[in-house]
C-alpha positions as MATLAB code, in Angstrom:
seq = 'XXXXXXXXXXXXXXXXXXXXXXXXXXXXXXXXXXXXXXXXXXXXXXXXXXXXXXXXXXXXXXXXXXXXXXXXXXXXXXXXXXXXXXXXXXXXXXXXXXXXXXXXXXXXXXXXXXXXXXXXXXXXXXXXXXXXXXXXXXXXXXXXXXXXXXXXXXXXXXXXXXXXXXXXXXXXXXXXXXXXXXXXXXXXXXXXXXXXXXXXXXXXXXXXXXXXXXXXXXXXXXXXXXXXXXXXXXXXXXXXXXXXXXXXXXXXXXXXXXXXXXXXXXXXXXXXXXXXXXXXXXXXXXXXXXXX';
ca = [
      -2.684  -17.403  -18.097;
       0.686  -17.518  -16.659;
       3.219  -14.463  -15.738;
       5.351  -14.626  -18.949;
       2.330  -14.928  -21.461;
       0.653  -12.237  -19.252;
       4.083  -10.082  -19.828;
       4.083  -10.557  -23.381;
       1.324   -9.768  -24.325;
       0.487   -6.651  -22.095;
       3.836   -6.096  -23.494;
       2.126   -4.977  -27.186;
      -0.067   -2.115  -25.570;
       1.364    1.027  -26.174;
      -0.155    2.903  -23.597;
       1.463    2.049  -19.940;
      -1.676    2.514  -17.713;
      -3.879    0.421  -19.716;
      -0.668   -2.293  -20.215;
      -0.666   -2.434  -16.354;
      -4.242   -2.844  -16.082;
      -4.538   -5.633  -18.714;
      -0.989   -6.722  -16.847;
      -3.212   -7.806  -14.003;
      -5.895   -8.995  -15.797;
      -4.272  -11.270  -17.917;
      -2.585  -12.521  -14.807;
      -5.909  -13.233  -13.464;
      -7.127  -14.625  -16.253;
     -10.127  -13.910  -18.748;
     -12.607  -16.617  -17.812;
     -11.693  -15.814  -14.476;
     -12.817  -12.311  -14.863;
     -15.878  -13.207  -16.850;
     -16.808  -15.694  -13.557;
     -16.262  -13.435  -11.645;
     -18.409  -10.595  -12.936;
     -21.268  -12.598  -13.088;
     -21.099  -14.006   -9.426;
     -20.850  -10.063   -8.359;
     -23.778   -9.197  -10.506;
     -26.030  -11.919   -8.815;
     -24.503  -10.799   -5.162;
     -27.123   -8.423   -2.930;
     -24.464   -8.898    0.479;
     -23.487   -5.721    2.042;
     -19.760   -5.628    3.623;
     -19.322   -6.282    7.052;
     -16.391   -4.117    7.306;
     -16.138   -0.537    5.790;
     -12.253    0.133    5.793;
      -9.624   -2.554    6.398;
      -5.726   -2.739    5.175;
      -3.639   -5.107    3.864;
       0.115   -5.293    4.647;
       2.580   -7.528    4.318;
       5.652   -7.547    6.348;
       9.103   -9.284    8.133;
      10.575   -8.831   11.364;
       8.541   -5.784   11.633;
       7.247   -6.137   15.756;
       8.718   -3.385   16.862;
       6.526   -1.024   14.512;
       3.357   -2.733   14.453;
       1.343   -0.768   17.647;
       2.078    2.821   16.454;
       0.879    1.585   12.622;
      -1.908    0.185   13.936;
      -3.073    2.771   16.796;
      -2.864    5.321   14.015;
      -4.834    3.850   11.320;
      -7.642    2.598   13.938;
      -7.610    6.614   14.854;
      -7.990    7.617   11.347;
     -10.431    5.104   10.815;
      -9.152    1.456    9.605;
     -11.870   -0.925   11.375;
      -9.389   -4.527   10.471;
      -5.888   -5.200    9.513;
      -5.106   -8.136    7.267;
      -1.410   -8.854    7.960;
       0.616  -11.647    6.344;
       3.694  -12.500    8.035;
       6.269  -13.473    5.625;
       8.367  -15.371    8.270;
       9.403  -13.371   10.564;
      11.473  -14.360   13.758;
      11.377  -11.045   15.892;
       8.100   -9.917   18.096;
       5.611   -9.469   15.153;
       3.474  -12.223   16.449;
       3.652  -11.248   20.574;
       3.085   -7.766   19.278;
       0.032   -8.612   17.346;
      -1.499  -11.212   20.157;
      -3.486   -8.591   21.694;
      -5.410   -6.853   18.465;
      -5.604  -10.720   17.279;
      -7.773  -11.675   20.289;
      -9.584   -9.009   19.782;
     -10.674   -9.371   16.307;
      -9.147   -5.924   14.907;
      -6.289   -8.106   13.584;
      -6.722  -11.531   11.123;
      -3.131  -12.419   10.958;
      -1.832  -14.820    8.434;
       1.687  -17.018    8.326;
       2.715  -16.105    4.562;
       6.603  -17.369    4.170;
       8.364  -17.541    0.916;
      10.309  -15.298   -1.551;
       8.806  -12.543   -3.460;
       5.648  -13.263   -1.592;
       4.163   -9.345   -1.323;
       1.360   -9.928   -4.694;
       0.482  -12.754   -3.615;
      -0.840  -11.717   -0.483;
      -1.761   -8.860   -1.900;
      -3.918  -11.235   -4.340;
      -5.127  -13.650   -1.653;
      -6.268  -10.664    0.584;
      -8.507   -9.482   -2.070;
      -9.921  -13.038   -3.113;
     -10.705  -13.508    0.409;
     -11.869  -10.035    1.564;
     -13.975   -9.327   -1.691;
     -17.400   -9.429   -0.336;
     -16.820   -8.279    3.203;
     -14.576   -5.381    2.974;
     -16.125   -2.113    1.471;
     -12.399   -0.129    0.756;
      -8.917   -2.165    1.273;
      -5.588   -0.735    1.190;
      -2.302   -1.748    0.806;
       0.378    0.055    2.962;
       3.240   -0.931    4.354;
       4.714   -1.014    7.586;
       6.572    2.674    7.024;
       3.657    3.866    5.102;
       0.975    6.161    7.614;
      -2.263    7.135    5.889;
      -2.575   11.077    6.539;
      -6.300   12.638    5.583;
      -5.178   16.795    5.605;
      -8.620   18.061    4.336;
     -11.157   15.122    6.304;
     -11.407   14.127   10.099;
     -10.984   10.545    9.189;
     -10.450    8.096    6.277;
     -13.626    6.920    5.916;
     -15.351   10.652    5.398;
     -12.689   11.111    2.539;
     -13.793    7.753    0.891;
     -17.100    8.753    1.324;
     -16.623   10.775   -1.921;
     -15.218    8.497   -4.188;
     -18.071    5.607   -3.615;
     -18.385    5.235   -7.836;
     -14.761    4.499   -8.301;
     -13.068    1.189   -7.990;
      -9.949    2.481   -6.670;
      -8.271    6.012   -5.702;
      -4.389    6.194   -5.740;
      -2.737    8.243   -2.810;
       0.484   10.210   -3.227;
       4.033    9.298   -1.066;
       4.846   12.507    0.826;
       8.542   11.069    1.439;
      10.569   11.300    5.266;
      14.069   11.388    5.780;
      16.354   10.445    8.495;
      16.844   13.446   10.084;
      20.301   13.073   10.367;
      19.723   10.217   13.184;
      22.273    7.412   13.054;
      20.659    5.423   15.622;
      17.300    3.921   16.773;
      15.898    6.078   19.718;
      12.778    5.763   21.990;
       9.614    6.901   20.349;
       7.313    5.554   17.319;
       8.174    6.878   13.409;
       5.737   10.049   13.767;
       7.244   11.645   16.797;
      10.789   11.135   15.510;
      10.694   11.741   11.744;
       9.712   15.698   11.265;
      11.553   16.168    8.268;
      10.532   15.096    4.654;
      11.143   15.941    1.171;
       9.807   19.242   -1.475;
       6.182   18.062   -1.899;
       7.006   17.882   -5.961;
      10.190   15.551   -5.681;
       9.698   13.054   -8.493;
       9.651   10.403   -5.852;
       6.486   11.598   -4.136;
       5.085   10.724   -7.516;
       4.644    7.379   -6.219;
       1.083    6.490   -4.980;
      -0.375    3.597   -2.725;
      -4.070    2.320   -3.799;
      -7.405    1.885   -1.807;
      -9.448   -0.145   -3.605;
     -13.142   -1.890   -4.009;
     -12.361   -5.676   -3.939;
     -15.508   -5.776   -5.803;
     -14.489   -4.076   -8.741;
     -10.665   -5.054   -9.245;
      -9.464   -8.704   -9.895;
      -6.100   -7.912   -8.476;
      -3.051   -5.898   -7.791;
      -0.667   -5.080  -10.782;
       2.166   -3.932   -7.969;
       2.460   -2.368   -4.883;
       1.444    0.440   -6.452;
      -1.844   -0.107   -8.239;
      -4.708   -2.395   -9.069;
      -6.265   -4.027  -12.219;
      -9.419   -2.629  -12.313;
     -12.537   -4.780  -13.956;
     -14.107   -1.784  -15.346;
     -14.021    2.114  -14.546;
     -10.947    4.604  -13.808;
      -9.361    5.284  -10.510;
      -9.255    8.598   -9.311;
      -6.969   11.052   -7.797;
      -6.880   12.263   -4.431;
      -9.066   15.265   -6.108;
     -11.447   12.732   -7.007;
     -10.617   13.127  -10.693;
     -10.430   10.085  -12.982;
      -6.683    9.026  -13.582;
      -5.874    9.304  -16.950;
      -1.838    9.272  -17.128;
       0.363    6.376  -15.114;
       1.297    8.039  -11.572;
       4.842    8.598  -12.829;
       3.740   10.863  -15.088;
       1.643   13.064  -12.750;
       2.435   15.553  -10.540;
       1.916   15.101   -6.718;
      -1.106   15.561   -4.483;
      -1.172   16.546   -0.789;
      -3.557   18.966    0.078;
      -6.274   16.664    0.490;
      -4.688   12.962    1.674;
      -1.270   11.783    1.834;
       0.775    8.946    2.924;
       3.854    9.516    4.955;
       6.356    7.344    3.656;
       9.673    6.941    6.066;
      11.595    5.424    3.460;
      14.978    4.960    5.472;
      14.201    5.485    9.861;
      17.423    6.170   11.132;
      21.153    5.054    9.240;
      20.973    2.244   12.097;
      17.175    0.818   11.027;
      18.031    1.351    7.632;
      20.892   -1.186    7.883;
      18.481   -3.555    9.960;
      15.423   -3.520    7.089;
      18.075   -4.302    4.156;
      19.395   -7.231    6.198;
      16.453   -8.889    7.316;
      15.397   -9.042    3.554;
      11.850   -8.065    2.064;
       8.611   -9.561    0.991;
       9.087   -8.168   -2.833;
      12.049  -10.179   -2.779;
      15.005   -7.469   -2.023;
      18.718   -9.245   -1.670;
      20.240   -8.832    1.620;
      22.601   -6.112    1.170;
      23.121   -2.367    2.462;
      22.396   -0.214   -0.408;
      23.425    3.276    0.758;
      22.457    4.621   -2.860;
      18.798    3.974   -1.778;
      19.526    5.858    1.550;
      20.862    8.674   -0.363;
      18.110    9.015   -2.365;
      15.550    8.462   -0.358;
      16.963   10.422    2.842;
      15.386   13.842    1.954;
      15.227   16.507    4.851;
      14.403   19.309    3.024;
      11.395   20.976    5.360;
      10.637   20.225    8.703;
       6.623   19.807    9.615;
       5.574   21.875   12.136;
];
């Protein structure tokens, strides 16, 4: 089915989690779905890889080795990264964790590109990947309560995907790009209940969801995601109130006034115009406790 059939008639359901979820689906397509099932029913293969992410991402080089050197800490065995054209470092930056297998890197040009990779990842990845998540290139994966990501998926084994509250980072009042990776220099972030840490980022079993909705969540086959508490989600992330105490991911929204101005120029893989939109800095450019 295409996008604007899909739109329509998700469009009719009433209530927004299930339209999203039926969003995706219908994107997929039904017969799809039905095939699909039944080739996972007949499949006995164990994944090869436990925890991998998916990102996709421009003229990003200069971030990639802290991103990467944290998530292998916490845990992330393979990173699927799709370059949507970039012309900086990304590639020289990546040549070392490509040659060594920790990276599968894919050329991925085009506008609003960011769901489709996201789609192609899973199709791909969907019998060799036990838990894939989709970050981005300011997004760090923080487990508070575990050692590692893995332990904390450990837990949630029955559920087809688990959506992770934002825990948003502002600029600290830097104007310009200094030395150091986004960890070390960012220190300040928002009131853990700011609307905007409402916003979650989803782990998911490629086994048991046909694709992503968003950036933000996945259409599910069958079952409920869960919370960071490992309770089923039963209200659109929006509507919910954030969690912390057990996982987070640092978002740093905005870097410094100077990076900020970079990343809007250099355009985005959701499609994003080229322009500096200081009403997005503003908002997002919350300072309002400084971690310890």
């Amino acid at each position: 089915m295409n996008k604007i059939a899909a739109e329509i008639i998700a469009g009719l359901i009433p209530f927004k989690m299930e339209r999203n979820r039926w969003r995706g689906i219908l994107r997929y397509g039904i017969r799809n779905v039905l095939k699909l099932k039944r080739q996972l029913k007949n499949d006995k293969s164990s994944p090869s890889v436990y925890l991998a992410v998916c990102a996709i991402a421009k003229d990003e080089g200069p971030y990639f080795k802290e991103w990467i050197e944290w998530h292998k800490k916490m845990g992330v065995d393979k990173f699927f990264i799709y370059d949507n054209g970039s012309s900086d470092s990304t590639k020289e930056t990546l040549a070392p964790y490509i040659r060594s297998g920790v990276v599968e890197y894919n050329y991925f040009p085009g506008y609003r590109m960011q769901l489709a990779a996201y789609d192609d990842c899973i199709n791909r990845h969907r019998l060799d990947v036990r838990w894939l998540a989709f970050i981005d290139l300011d997004e760090f994966i923080v487990p508070v309560a575990d050692k590692s990501i893995p332990v904390f998926l450990k837990r949630f084994e029955k559920y087809p995907a688990i959506e992770i509250n934002w825990l948003v980072y502002g600029s600290g009042g830097a104007e310009s790009k200094t030395p150091g990776g986004m960890m070390q220099r960012f220190k300040r972030h928002s009131l853990p209940s700011h609307i905007l840490n409402r916003h979650v980022k989803s782990i998911v079993d490629p086994r048991r969801v046909c694709s992503m909705t968003g950036c933000h969540e996945a259409a599910r086959i069958s079952g409920d995601a869960a919370d960071s508490h490992g309770q089923p989600i039963t209200h659109n992330f929006r509507d919910r109130e954030p969690q912390h105490d057990i996982i987070r991911i640092n978002h740093y929204a905005v870097r410094s006034l100077e990076e900020f101005k970079e990343k809007c120029m250099r355009g985005r893989a959701s499609g994003k115009k080229r322009y500096i939109d200081m009403d997005y800095f503003k908002k997002y450019d919350l300072n309002d406790i400084e971690e310890k």
